Amino acid sequence: EGAMNKDNEKLKAMSNKVAHVLGHKLHHLSRGQKASLNKALGDVFDRHDGDVSTITDDEIWGAWQVMQAVYPDDVVELLEHYHATR
């Protein structure tokens, strides 16, 4: 049980850090973008064994750029427009 609380603390610290670095950018993500970003951030988190204090802002931006490469905003808008008009 103790380990689980520790993990929750770490995940909370991670999401606080991500929110601090990416801020308002996080509010307008599609489902696919969110999933992709979470996966990229999860990879960063794992690389640091969950020690959020050693994760740099650059690494978080790196995860953001990985997601943007997979799900650029214009593609997402196209897809959402396409689904909305069907």
PDB file of N, CA and C in Angstrom:
ATOM      1  N   GLU A   1       0.833  -1.202   0.000  1.00  0.00           N
ATOM      2  CA  GLU A   1       0.000   0.000   0.000  1.00  0.00           C
ATOM      3  C   GLU A   1       0.873   1.260   0.000  1.00  0.00           C
ATOM      4  N   GLY A   2       1.947   1.200   0.769  1.00  0.00           N
ATOM      5  CA  GLY A   2       2.861   2.340   0.828  1.00  0.00           C
ATOM      6  C   GLY A   2       3.448   2.689  -0.525  1.00  0.00           C
ATOM      7  N   ALA A   3       3.793   1.635  -1.275  1.00  0.00           N
ATOM      8  CA  ALA A   3       4.395   1.842  -2.600  1.00  0.00           C
ATOM      9  C   ALA A   3       3.408   2.521  -3.537  1.00  0.00           C
ATOM     10  N   MET A   4       2.156   2.142  -3.402  1.00  0.00           N
ATOM     11  CA  MET A   4       1.163   2.720  -4.284  1.00  0.00           C
ATOM     12  C   MET A   4       0.986   4.221  -4.023  1.00  0.00           C
ATOM     13  N   ASN A   5       0.955   4.586  -2.746  1.00  0.00           N
ATOM     14  CA  ASN A   5       0.855   5.999  -2.413  1.00  0.00           C
ATOM     15  C   ASN A   5       2.051   6.764  -2.952  1.00  0.00           C
ATOM     16  N   LYS A   6       3.215   6.139  -2.870  1.00  0.00           N
ATOM     17  CA  LYS A   6       4.436   6.758  -3.368  1.00  0.00           C
ATOM     18  C   LYS A   6       4.308   6.984  -4.876  1.00  0.00           C
ATOM     19  N   ASP A   7       3.808   5.979  -5.592  1.00  0.00           N
ATOM     20  CA  ASP A   7       3.609   6.119  -7.036  1.00  0.00           C
ATOM     21  C   ASP A   7       2.622   7.242  -7.341  1.00  0.00           C
ATOM     22  N   ASN A   8       1.544   7.298  -6.569  1.00  0.00           N
ATOM     23  CA  ASN A   8       0.561   8.364  -6.779  1.00  0.00           C
ATOM     24  C   ASN A   8       1.188   9.729  -6.571  1.00  0.00           C
ATOM     25  N   GLU A   9       2.017   9.837  -5.551  1.00  0.00           N
ATOM     26  CA  GLU A   9       2.733  11.093  -5.288  1.00  0.00           C
ATOM     27  C   GLU A   9       3.592  11.464  -6.494  1.00  0.00           C
ATOM     28  N   LYS A  10       4.296  10.458  -7.015  1.00  0.00           N
ATOM     29  CA  LYS A  10       5.186  10.707  -8.163  1.00  0.00           C
ATOM     30  C   LYS A  10       4.388  11.143  -9.380  1.00  0.00           C
ATOM     31  N   LEU A  11       3.267  10.469  -9.617  1.00  0.00           N
ATOM     32  CA  LEU A  11       2.451  10.810 -10.784  1.00  0.00           C
ATOM     33  C   LEU A  11       1.864  12.210 -10.624  1.00  0.00           C
ATOM     34  N   LYS A  12       1.509  12.546  -9.386  1.00  0.00           N
ATOM     35  CA  LYS A  12       0.994  13.886  -9.116  1.00  0.00           C
ATOM     36  C   LYS A  12       2.070  14.925  -9.381  1.00  0.00           C
ATOM     37  N   ALA A  13       3.281  14.629  -8.912  1.00  0.00           N
ATOM     38  CA  ALA A  13       4.404  15.545  -9.133  1.00  0.00           C
ATOM     39  C   ALA A  13       4.651  15.700 -10.629  1.00  0.00           C
ATOM     40  N   MET A  14       4.538  14.584 -11.356  1.00  0.00           N
ATOM     41  CA  MET A  14       4.747  14.618 -12.805  1.00  0.00           C
ATOM     42  C   MET A  14       3.680  15.477 -13.468  1.00  0.00           C
ATOM     43  N   SER A  15       2.421  15.261 -13.132  1.00  0.00           N
ATOM     44  CA  SER A  15       1.395  16.048 -13.813  1.00  0.00           C
ATOM     45  C   SER A  15       1.479  17.524 -13.442  1.00  0.00           C
ATOM     46  N   ASN A  16       1.887  17.812 -12.196  1.00  0.00           N
ATOM     47  CA  ASN A  16       2.094  19.220 -11.817  1.00  0.00           C
ATOM     48  C   ASN A  16       3.201  19.849 -12.655  1.00  0.00           C
ATOM     49  N   LYS A  17       4.268  19.081 -12.843  1.00  0.00           N
ATOM     50  CA  LYS A  17       5.409  19.588 -13.614  1.00  0.00           C
ATOM     51  C   LYS A  17       5.008  19.822 -15.076  1.00  0.00           C
ATOM     52  N   VAL A  18       4.298  18.852 -15.631  1.00  0.00           N
ATOM     53  CA  VAL A  18       3.835  18.966 -17.020  1.00  0.00           C
ATOM     54  C   VAL A  18       2.913  20.177 -17.173  1.00  0.00           C
ATOM     55  N   ALA A  19       1.999  20.348 -16.224  1.00  0.00           N
ATOM     56  CA  ALA A  19       1.071  21.485 -16.271  1.00  0.00           C
ATOM     57  C   ALA A  19       1.839  22.799 -16.179  1.00  0.00           C
ATOM     58  N   HIS A  20       2.885  22.806 -15.354  1.00  0.00           N
ATOM     59  CA  HIS A  20       3.702  24.007 -15.184  1.00  0.00           C
ATOM     60  C   HIS A  20       4.436  24.350 -16.485  1.00  0.00           C
ATOM     61  N   VAL A  21       4.970  23.327 -17.154  1.00  0.00           N
ATOM     62  CA  VAL A  21       5.774  23.565 -18.363  1.00  0.00           C
ATOM     63  C   VAL A  21       4.884  23.850 -19.578  1.00  0.00           C
ATOM     64  N   LEU A  22       3.848  23.048 -19.760  1.00  0.00           N
ATOM     65  CA  LEU A  22       3.030  23.157 -20.976  1.00  0.00           C
ATOM     66  C   LEU A  22       1.815  24.061 -20.808  1.00  0.00           C
ATOM     67  N   GLY A  23       1.374  24.228 -19.560  1.00  0.00           N
ATOM     68  CA  GLY A  23       0.316  25.184 -19.265  1.00  0.00           C
ATOM     69  C   GLY A  23      -0.926  25.061 -20.130  1.00  0.00           C
ATOM     70  N   HIS A  24      -1.341  26.202 -20.700  1.00  0.00           N
ATOM     71  CA  HIS A  24      -2.612  26.262 -21.425  1.00  0.00           C
ATOM     72  C   HIS A  24      -2.630  25.385 -22.674  1.00  0.00           C
ATOM     73  N   LYS A  25      -1.460  24.973 -23.151  1.00  0.00           N
ATOM     74  CA  LYS A  25      -1.423  24.100 -24.327  1.00  0.00           C
ATOM     75  C   LYS A  25      -2.185  22.791 -24.074  1.00  0.00           C
ATOM     76  N   LEU A  26      -2.273  22.413 -22.803  1.00  0.00           N
ATOM     77  CA  LEU A  26      -2.907  21.141 -22.466  1.00  0.00           C
ATOM     78  C   LEU A  26      -4.427  21.180 -22.600  1.00  0.00           C
ATOM     79  N   HIS A  27      -5.000  22.379 -22.701  1.00  0.00           N
ATOM     80  CA  HIS A  27      -6.460  22.475 -22.676  1.00  0.00           C
ATOM     81  C   HIS A  27      -7.126  22.137 -24.000  1.00  0.00           C
ATOM     82  N   HIS A  28      -6.393  22.152 -25.068  1.00  0.00           N
ATOM     83  CA  HIS A  28      -7.051  22.013 -26.373  1.00  0.00           C
ATOM     84  C   HIS A  28      -6.582  20.782 -27.128  1.00  0.00           C
ATOM     85  N   LEU A  29      -6.324  19.720 -26.408  1.00  0.00           N
ATOM     86  CA  LEU A  29      -5.827  18.517 -27.068  1.00  0.00           C
ATOM     87  C   LEU A  29      -6.968  17.584 -27.432  1.00  0.00           C
ATOM     88  N   SER A  30      -6.817  16.945 -28.584  1.00  0.00           N
ATOM     89  CA  SER A  30      -7.782  15.905 -28.955  1.00  0.00           C
ATOM     90  C   SER A  30      -7.461  14.643 -28.157  1.00  0.00           C
ATOM     91  N   ARG A  31      -8.345  13.660 -28.232  1.00  0.00           N
ATOM     92  CA  ARG A  31      -8.102  12.389 -27.539  1.00  0.00           C
ATOM     93  C   ARG A  31      -6.802  11.747 -27.989  1.00  0.00           C
ATOM     94  N   GLY A  32      -6.588  11.718 -29.296  1.00  0.00           N
ATOM     95  CA  GLY A  32      -5.376  11.106 -29.843  1.00  0.00           C
ATOM     96  C   GLY A  32      -4.122  11.829 -29.383  1.00  0.00           C
ATOM     97  N   GLN A  33      -4.193  13.167 -29.355  1.00  0.00           N
ATOM     98  CA  GLN A  33      -3.045  13.956 -28.908  1.00  0.00           C
ATOM     99  C   GLN A  33      -2.747  13.678 -27.437  1.00  0.00           C
ATOM    100  N   LYS A  34      -3.806  13.610 -26.628  1.00  0.00           N
ATOM    101  CA  LYS A  34      -3.624  13.340 -25.195  1.00  0.00           C
ATOM    102  C   LYS A  34      -2.965  11.995 -24.975  1.00  0.00           C
ATOM    103  N   ALA A  35      -3.460  10.984 -25.677  1.00  0.00           N
ATOM    104  CA  ALA A  35      -2.926   9.623 -25.519  1.00  0.00           C
ATOM    105  C   ALA A  35      -1.462   9.590 -25.937  1.00  0.00           C
ATOM    106  N   SER A  36      -1.163  10.243 -27.057  1.00  0.00           N
ATOM    107  CA  SER A  36       0.200  10.266 -27.581  1.00  0.00           C
ATOM    108  C   SER A  36       1.138  11.008 -26.626  1.00  0.00           C
ATOM    109  N   LEU A  37       0.673  12.140 -26.101  1.00  0.00           N
ATOM    110  CA  LEU A  37       1.473  12.924 -25.163  1.00  0.00           C
ATOM    111  C   LEU A  37       1.706  12.134 -23.879  1.00  0.00           C
ATOM    112  N   ASN A  38       0.652  11.485 -23.375  1.00  0.00           N
ATOM    113  CA  ASN A  38       0.803  10.696 -22.150  1.00  0.00           C
ATOM    114  C   ASN A  38       1.802   9.568 -22.332  1.00  0.00           C
ATOM    115  N   LYS A  39       1.795   8.961 -23.505  1.00  0.00           N
ATOM    116  CA  LYS A  39       2.740   7.878 -23.776  1.00  0.00           C
ATOM    117  C   LYS A  39       4.171   8.432 -23.791  1.00  0.00           C
ATOM    118  N   ALA A  40       4.381   9.540 -24.486  1.00  0.00           N
ATOM    119  CA  ALA A  40       5.716  10.144 -24.565  1.00  0.00           C
ATOM    120  C   ALA A  40       6.186  10.587 -23.176  1.00  0.00           C
ATOM    121  N   LEU A  41       5.279  11.168 -22.399  1.00  0.00           N
ATOM    122  CA  LEU A  41       5.633  11.603 -21.041  1.00  0.00           C
ATOM    123  C   LEU A  41       5.889  10.402 -20.139  1.00  0.00           C
ATOM    124  N   GLY A  42       5.143   9.325 -20.366  1.00  0.00           N
ATOM    125  CA  GLY A  42       5.349   8.093 -19.608  1.00  0.00           C
ATOM    126  C   GLY A  42       6.741   7.537 -19.849  1.00  0.00           C
ATOM    127  N   ASP A  43       7.195   7.630 -21.100  1.00  0.00           N
ATOM    128  CA  ASP A  43       8.548   7.165 -21.440  1.00  0.00           C
ATOM    129  C   ASP A  43       9.596   7.982 -20.688  1.00  0.00           C
ATOM    130  N   VAL A  44       9.396   9.298 -20.623  1.00  0.00           N
ATOM    131  CA  VAL A  44      10.317  10.176 -19.891  1.00  0.00           C
ATOM    132  C   VAL A  44      10.307   9.795 -18.407  1.00  0.00           C
ATOM    133  N   PHE A  45       9.107   9.638 -17.869  1.00  0.00           N
ATOM    134  CA  PHE A  45       8.920   9.290 -16.451  1.00  0.00           C
ATOM    135  C   PHE A  45       9.654   7.989 -16.122  1.00  0.00           C
ATOM    136  N   ASP A  46       9.502   6.984 -17.007  1.00  0.00           N
ATOM    137  CA  ASP A  46      10.143   5.685 -16.789  1.00  0.00           C
ATOM    138  C   ASP A  46      11.664   5.779 -16.871  1.00  0.00           C
ATOM    139  N   ARG A  47      12.149   6.585 -17.813  1.00  0.00           N
ATOM    140  CA  ARG A  47      13.599   6.760 -17.964  1.00  0.00           C
ATOM    141  C   ARG A  47      14.218   7.297 -16.678  1.00  0.00           C
ATOM    142  N   HIS A  48      13.441   8.089 -15.956  1.00  0.00           N
ATOM    143  CA  HIS A  48      13.940   8.689 -14.715  1.00  0.00           C
ATOM    144  C   HIS A  48      13.505   7.878 -13.494  1.00  0.00           C
ATOM    145  N   ASP A  49      12.990   6.679 -13.727  1.00  0.00           N
ATOM    146  CA  ASP A  49      12.481   5.839 -12.626  1.00  0.00           C
ATOM    147  C   ASP A  49      11.514   6.610 -11.736  1.00  0.00           C
ATOM    148  N   GLY A  50      10.743   7.485 -12.345  1.00  0.00           N
ATOM    149  CA  GLY A  50       9.730   8.207 -11.580  1.00  0.00           C
ATOM    150  C   GLY A  50      10.281   9.311 -10.695  1.00  0.00           C
ATOM    151  N   ASP A  51      11.576   9.613 -10.841  1.00  0.00           N
ATOM    152  CA  ASP A  51      12.136  10.717 -10.053  1.00  0.00           C
ATOM    153  C   ASP A  51      11.940  12.024 -10.811  1.00  0.00           C
ATOM    154  N   VAL A  52      10.799  12.653 -10.546  1.00  0.00           N
ATOM    155  CA  VAL A  52      10.380  13.824 -11.312  1.00  0.00           C
ATOM    156  C   VAL A  52      11.353  14.995 -11.154  1.00  0.00           C
ATOM    157  N   SER A  53      12.025  15.048 -10.005  1.00  0.00           N
ATOM    158  CA  SER A  53      12.942  16.172  -9.766  1.00  0.00           C
ATOM    159  C   SER A  53      14.101  16.182 -10.768  1.00  0.00           C
ATOM    160  N   THR A  54      14.371  15.037 -11.401  1.00  0.00           N
ATOM    161  CA  THR A  54      15.485  14.996 -12.358  1.00  0.00           C
ATOM    162  C   THR A  54      15.016  15.207 -13.809  1.00  0.00           C
ATOM    163  N   ILE A  55      13.714  15.361 -14.006  1.00  0.00           N
ATOM    164  CA  ILE A  55      13.183  15.573 -15.360  1.00  0.00           C
ATOM    165  C   ILE A  55      13.259  17.057 -15.694  1.00  0.00           C
ATOM    166  N   THR A  56      13.846  17.368 -16.850  1.00  0.00           N
ATOM    167  CA  THR A  56      13.993  18.778 -17.229  1.00  0.00           C
ATOM    168  C   THR A  56      12.785  19.248 -18.039  1.00  0.00           C
ATOM    169  N   ASP A  57      12.605  20.557 -18.059  1.00  0.00           N
ATOM    170  CA  ASP A  57      11.550  21.160 -18.888  1.00  0.00           C
ATOM    171  C   ASP A  57      11.739  20.764 -20.346  1.00  0.00           C
ATOM    172  N   ASP A  58      13.014  20.717 -20.771  1.00  0.00           N
ATOM    173  CA  ASP A  58      13.307  20.347 -22.163  1.00  0.00           C
ATOM    174  C   ASP A  58      12.778  18.963 -22.503  1.00  0.00           C
ATOM    175  N   GLU A  59      12.877  18.048 -21.547  1.00  0.00           N
ATOM    176  CA  GLU A  59      12.391  16.695 -21.812  1.00  0.00           C
ATOM    177  C   GLU A  59      10.872  16.696 -21.969  1.00  0.00           C
ATOM    178  N   ILE A  60      10.216  17.539 -21.197  1.00  0.00           N
ATOM    179  CA  ILE A  60       8.760  17.635 -21.313  1.00  0.00           C
ATOM    180  C   ILE A  60       8.386  18.264 -22.653  1.00  0.00           C
ATOM    181  N   TRP A  61       9.119  19.289 -23.052  1.00  0.00           N
ATOM    182  CA  TRP A  61       8.897  19.871 -24.391  1.00  0.00           C
ATOM    183  C   TRP A  61       9.191  18.834 -25.474  1.00  0.00           C
ATOM    184  N   GLY A  62      10.197  18.003 -25.218  1.00  0.00           N
ATOM    185  CA  GLY A  62      10.530  16.944 -26.177  1.00  0.00           C
ATOM    186  C   GLY A  62       9.353  16.005 -26.371  1.00  0.00           C
ATOM    187  N   ALA A  63       8.701  15.631 -25.276  1.00  0.00           N
ATOM    188  CA  ALA A  63       7.528  14.758 -25.344  1.00  0.00           C
ATOM    189  C   ALA A  63       6.414  15.447 -26.127  1.00  0.00           C
ATOM    190  N   TRP A  64       6.261  16.742 -25.895  1.00  0.00           N
ATOM    191  CA  TRP A  64       5.256  17.538 -26.617  1.00  0.00           C
ATOM    192  C   TRP A  64       5.548  17.497 -28.120  1.00  0.00           C
ATOM    193  N   GLN A  65       6.828  17.641 -28.472  1.00  0.00           N
ATOM    194  CA  GLN A  65       7.201  17.649 -29.896  1.00  0.00           C
ATOM    195  C   GLN A  65       7.004  16.281 -30.541  1.00  0.00           C
ATOM    196  N   VAL A  66       7.250  15.225 -29.774  1.00  0.00           N
ATOM    197  CA  VAL A  66       6.988  13.867 -30.278  1.00  0.00           C
ATOM    198  C   VAL A  66       5.504  13.752 -30.617  1.00  0.00           C
ATOM    199  N   MET A  67       4.652  14.193 -29.695  1.00  0.00           N
ATOM    200  CA  MET A  67       3.214  14.123 -29.936  1.00  0.00           C
ATOM    201  C   MET A  67       2.823  14.974 -31.141  1.00  0.00           C
ATOM    202  N   GLN A  68       3.382  16.169 -31.243  1.00  0.00           N
ATOM    203  CA  GLN A  68       3.049  17.060 -32.358  1.00  0.00           C
ATOM    204  C   GLN A  68       3.481  16.464 -33.704  1.00  0.00           C
ATOM    205  N   ALA A  69       4.561  15.696 -33.675  1.00  0.00           N
ATOM    206  CA  ALA A  69       5.021  15.053 -34.910  1.00  0.00           C
ATOM    207  C   ALA A  69       4.016  13.986 -35.355  1.00  0.00           C
ATOM    208  N   VAL A  70       3.413  13.307 -34.370  1.00  0.00           N
ATOM    209  CA  VAL A  70       2.453  12.246 -34.676  1.00  0.00           C
ATOM    210  C   VAL A  70       1.075  12.834 -34.960  1.00  0.00           C
ATOM    211  N   TYR A  71       0.696  13.842 -34.181  1.00  0.00           N
ATOM    212  CA  TYR A  71      -0.622  14.469 -34.293  1.00  0.00           C
ATOM    213  C   TYR A  71      -0.509  15.983 -34.442  1.00  0.00           C
ATOM    214  N   PRO A  72      -0.088  16.457 -35.608  1.00  0.00           N
ATOM    215  CA  PRO A  72      -0.011  17.917 -35.776  1.00  0.00           C
ATOM    216  C   PRO A  72      -1.414  18.517 -35.659  1.00  0.00           C
ATOM    217  N   ASP A  73      -1.498  19.746 -35.164  1.00  0.00           N
ATOM    218  CA  ASP A  73      -2.797  20.390 -34.963  1.00  0.00           C
ATOM    219  C   ASP A  73      -3.639  20.446 -36.229  1.00  0.00           C
ATOM    220  N   ASP A  74      -3.012  20.737 -37.366  1.00  0.00           N
ATOM    221  CA  ASP A  74      -3.813  20.882 -38.584  1.00  0.00           C
ATOM    222  C   ASP A  74      -4.451  19.553 -38.989  1.00  0.00           C
ATOM    223  N   VAL A  75      -3.748  18.462 -38.779  1.00  0.00           N
ATOM    224  CA  VAL A  75      -4.308  17.149 -39.085  1.00  0.00           C
ATOM    225  C   VAL A  75      -5.490  16.864 -38.166  1.00  0.00           C
ATOM    226  N   VAL A  76      -5.302  17.178 -36.892  1.00  0.00           N
ATOM    227  CA  VAL A  76      -6.364  16.955 -35.913  1.00  0.00           C
ATOM    228  C   VAL A  76      -7.603  17.764 -36.281  1.00  0.00           C
ATOM    229  N   GLU A  77      -7.401  19.022 -36.662  1.00  0.00           N
ATOM    230  CA  GLU A  77      -8.539  19.862 -37.037  1.00  0.00           C
ATOM    231  C   GLU A  77      -9.253  19.298 -38.251  1.00  0.00           C
ATOM    232  N   LEU A  78      -8.480  18.830 -39.198  1.00  0.00           N
ATOM    233  CA  LEU A  78      -9.061  18.193 -40.380  1.00  0.00           C
ATOM    234  C   LEU A  78      -9.909  16.999 -39.995  1.00  0.00           C
ATOM    235  N   LEU A  79      -9.331  16.132 -39.173  1.00  0.00           N
ATOM    236  CA  LEU A  79     -10.041  14.931 -38.755  1.00  0.00           C
ATOM    237  C   LEU A  79     -11.310  15.275 -38.005  1.00  0.00           C
ATOM    238  N   GLU A  80     -11.213  16.229 -37.085  1.00  0.00           N
ATOM    239  CA  GLU A  80     -12.371  16.579 -36.295  1.00  0.00           C
ATOM    240  C   GLU A  80     -13.444  17.218 -37.163  1.00  0.00           C
ATOM    241  N   HIS A  81     -13.021  18.024 -38.114  1.00  0.00           N
ATOM    242  CA  HIS A  81     -13.954  18.652 -39.044  1.00  0.00           C
ATOM    243  C   HIS A  81     -14.638  17.575 -39.885  1.00  0.00           C
ATOM    244  N   TYR A  82     -13.837  16.642 -40.340  1.00  0.00           N
ATOM    245  CA  TYR A  82     -14.335  15.546 -41.174  1.00  0.00           C
ATOM    246  C   TYR A  82     -15.392  14.742 -40.413  1.00  0.00           C
ATOM    247  N   HIS A  83     -15.093  14.407 -39.148  1.00  0.00           N
ATOM    248  CA  HIS A  83     -16.044  13.623 -38.361  1.00  0.00           C
ATOM    249  C   HIS A  83     -17.295  14.440 -38.034  1.00  0.00           C
ATOM    250  N   ALA A  84     -17.106  15.727 -37.822  1.00  0.00           N
ATOM    251  CA  ALA A  84     -18.243  16.584 -37.467  1.00  0.00           C
ATOM    252  C   ALA A  84     -19.204  16.738 -38.632  1.00  0.00           C
ATOM    253  N   THR A  85     -18.707  16.661 -39.861  1.00  0.00           N
ATOM    254  CA  THR A  85     -19.543  16.933 -41.026  1.00  0.00           C
ATOM    255  C   THR A  85     -20.173  15.668 -41.604  1.00  0.00           C
ATOM    256  N   ARG A  86     -19.864  14.514 -41.030  1.00  0.00           N
ATOM    257  CA  ARG A  86     -20.423  13.276 -41.573  1.00  0.00           C
ATOM    258  C   ARG A  86     -21.778  12.959 -40.985  1.00  0.00           C
TER     259      ARG A  86
END
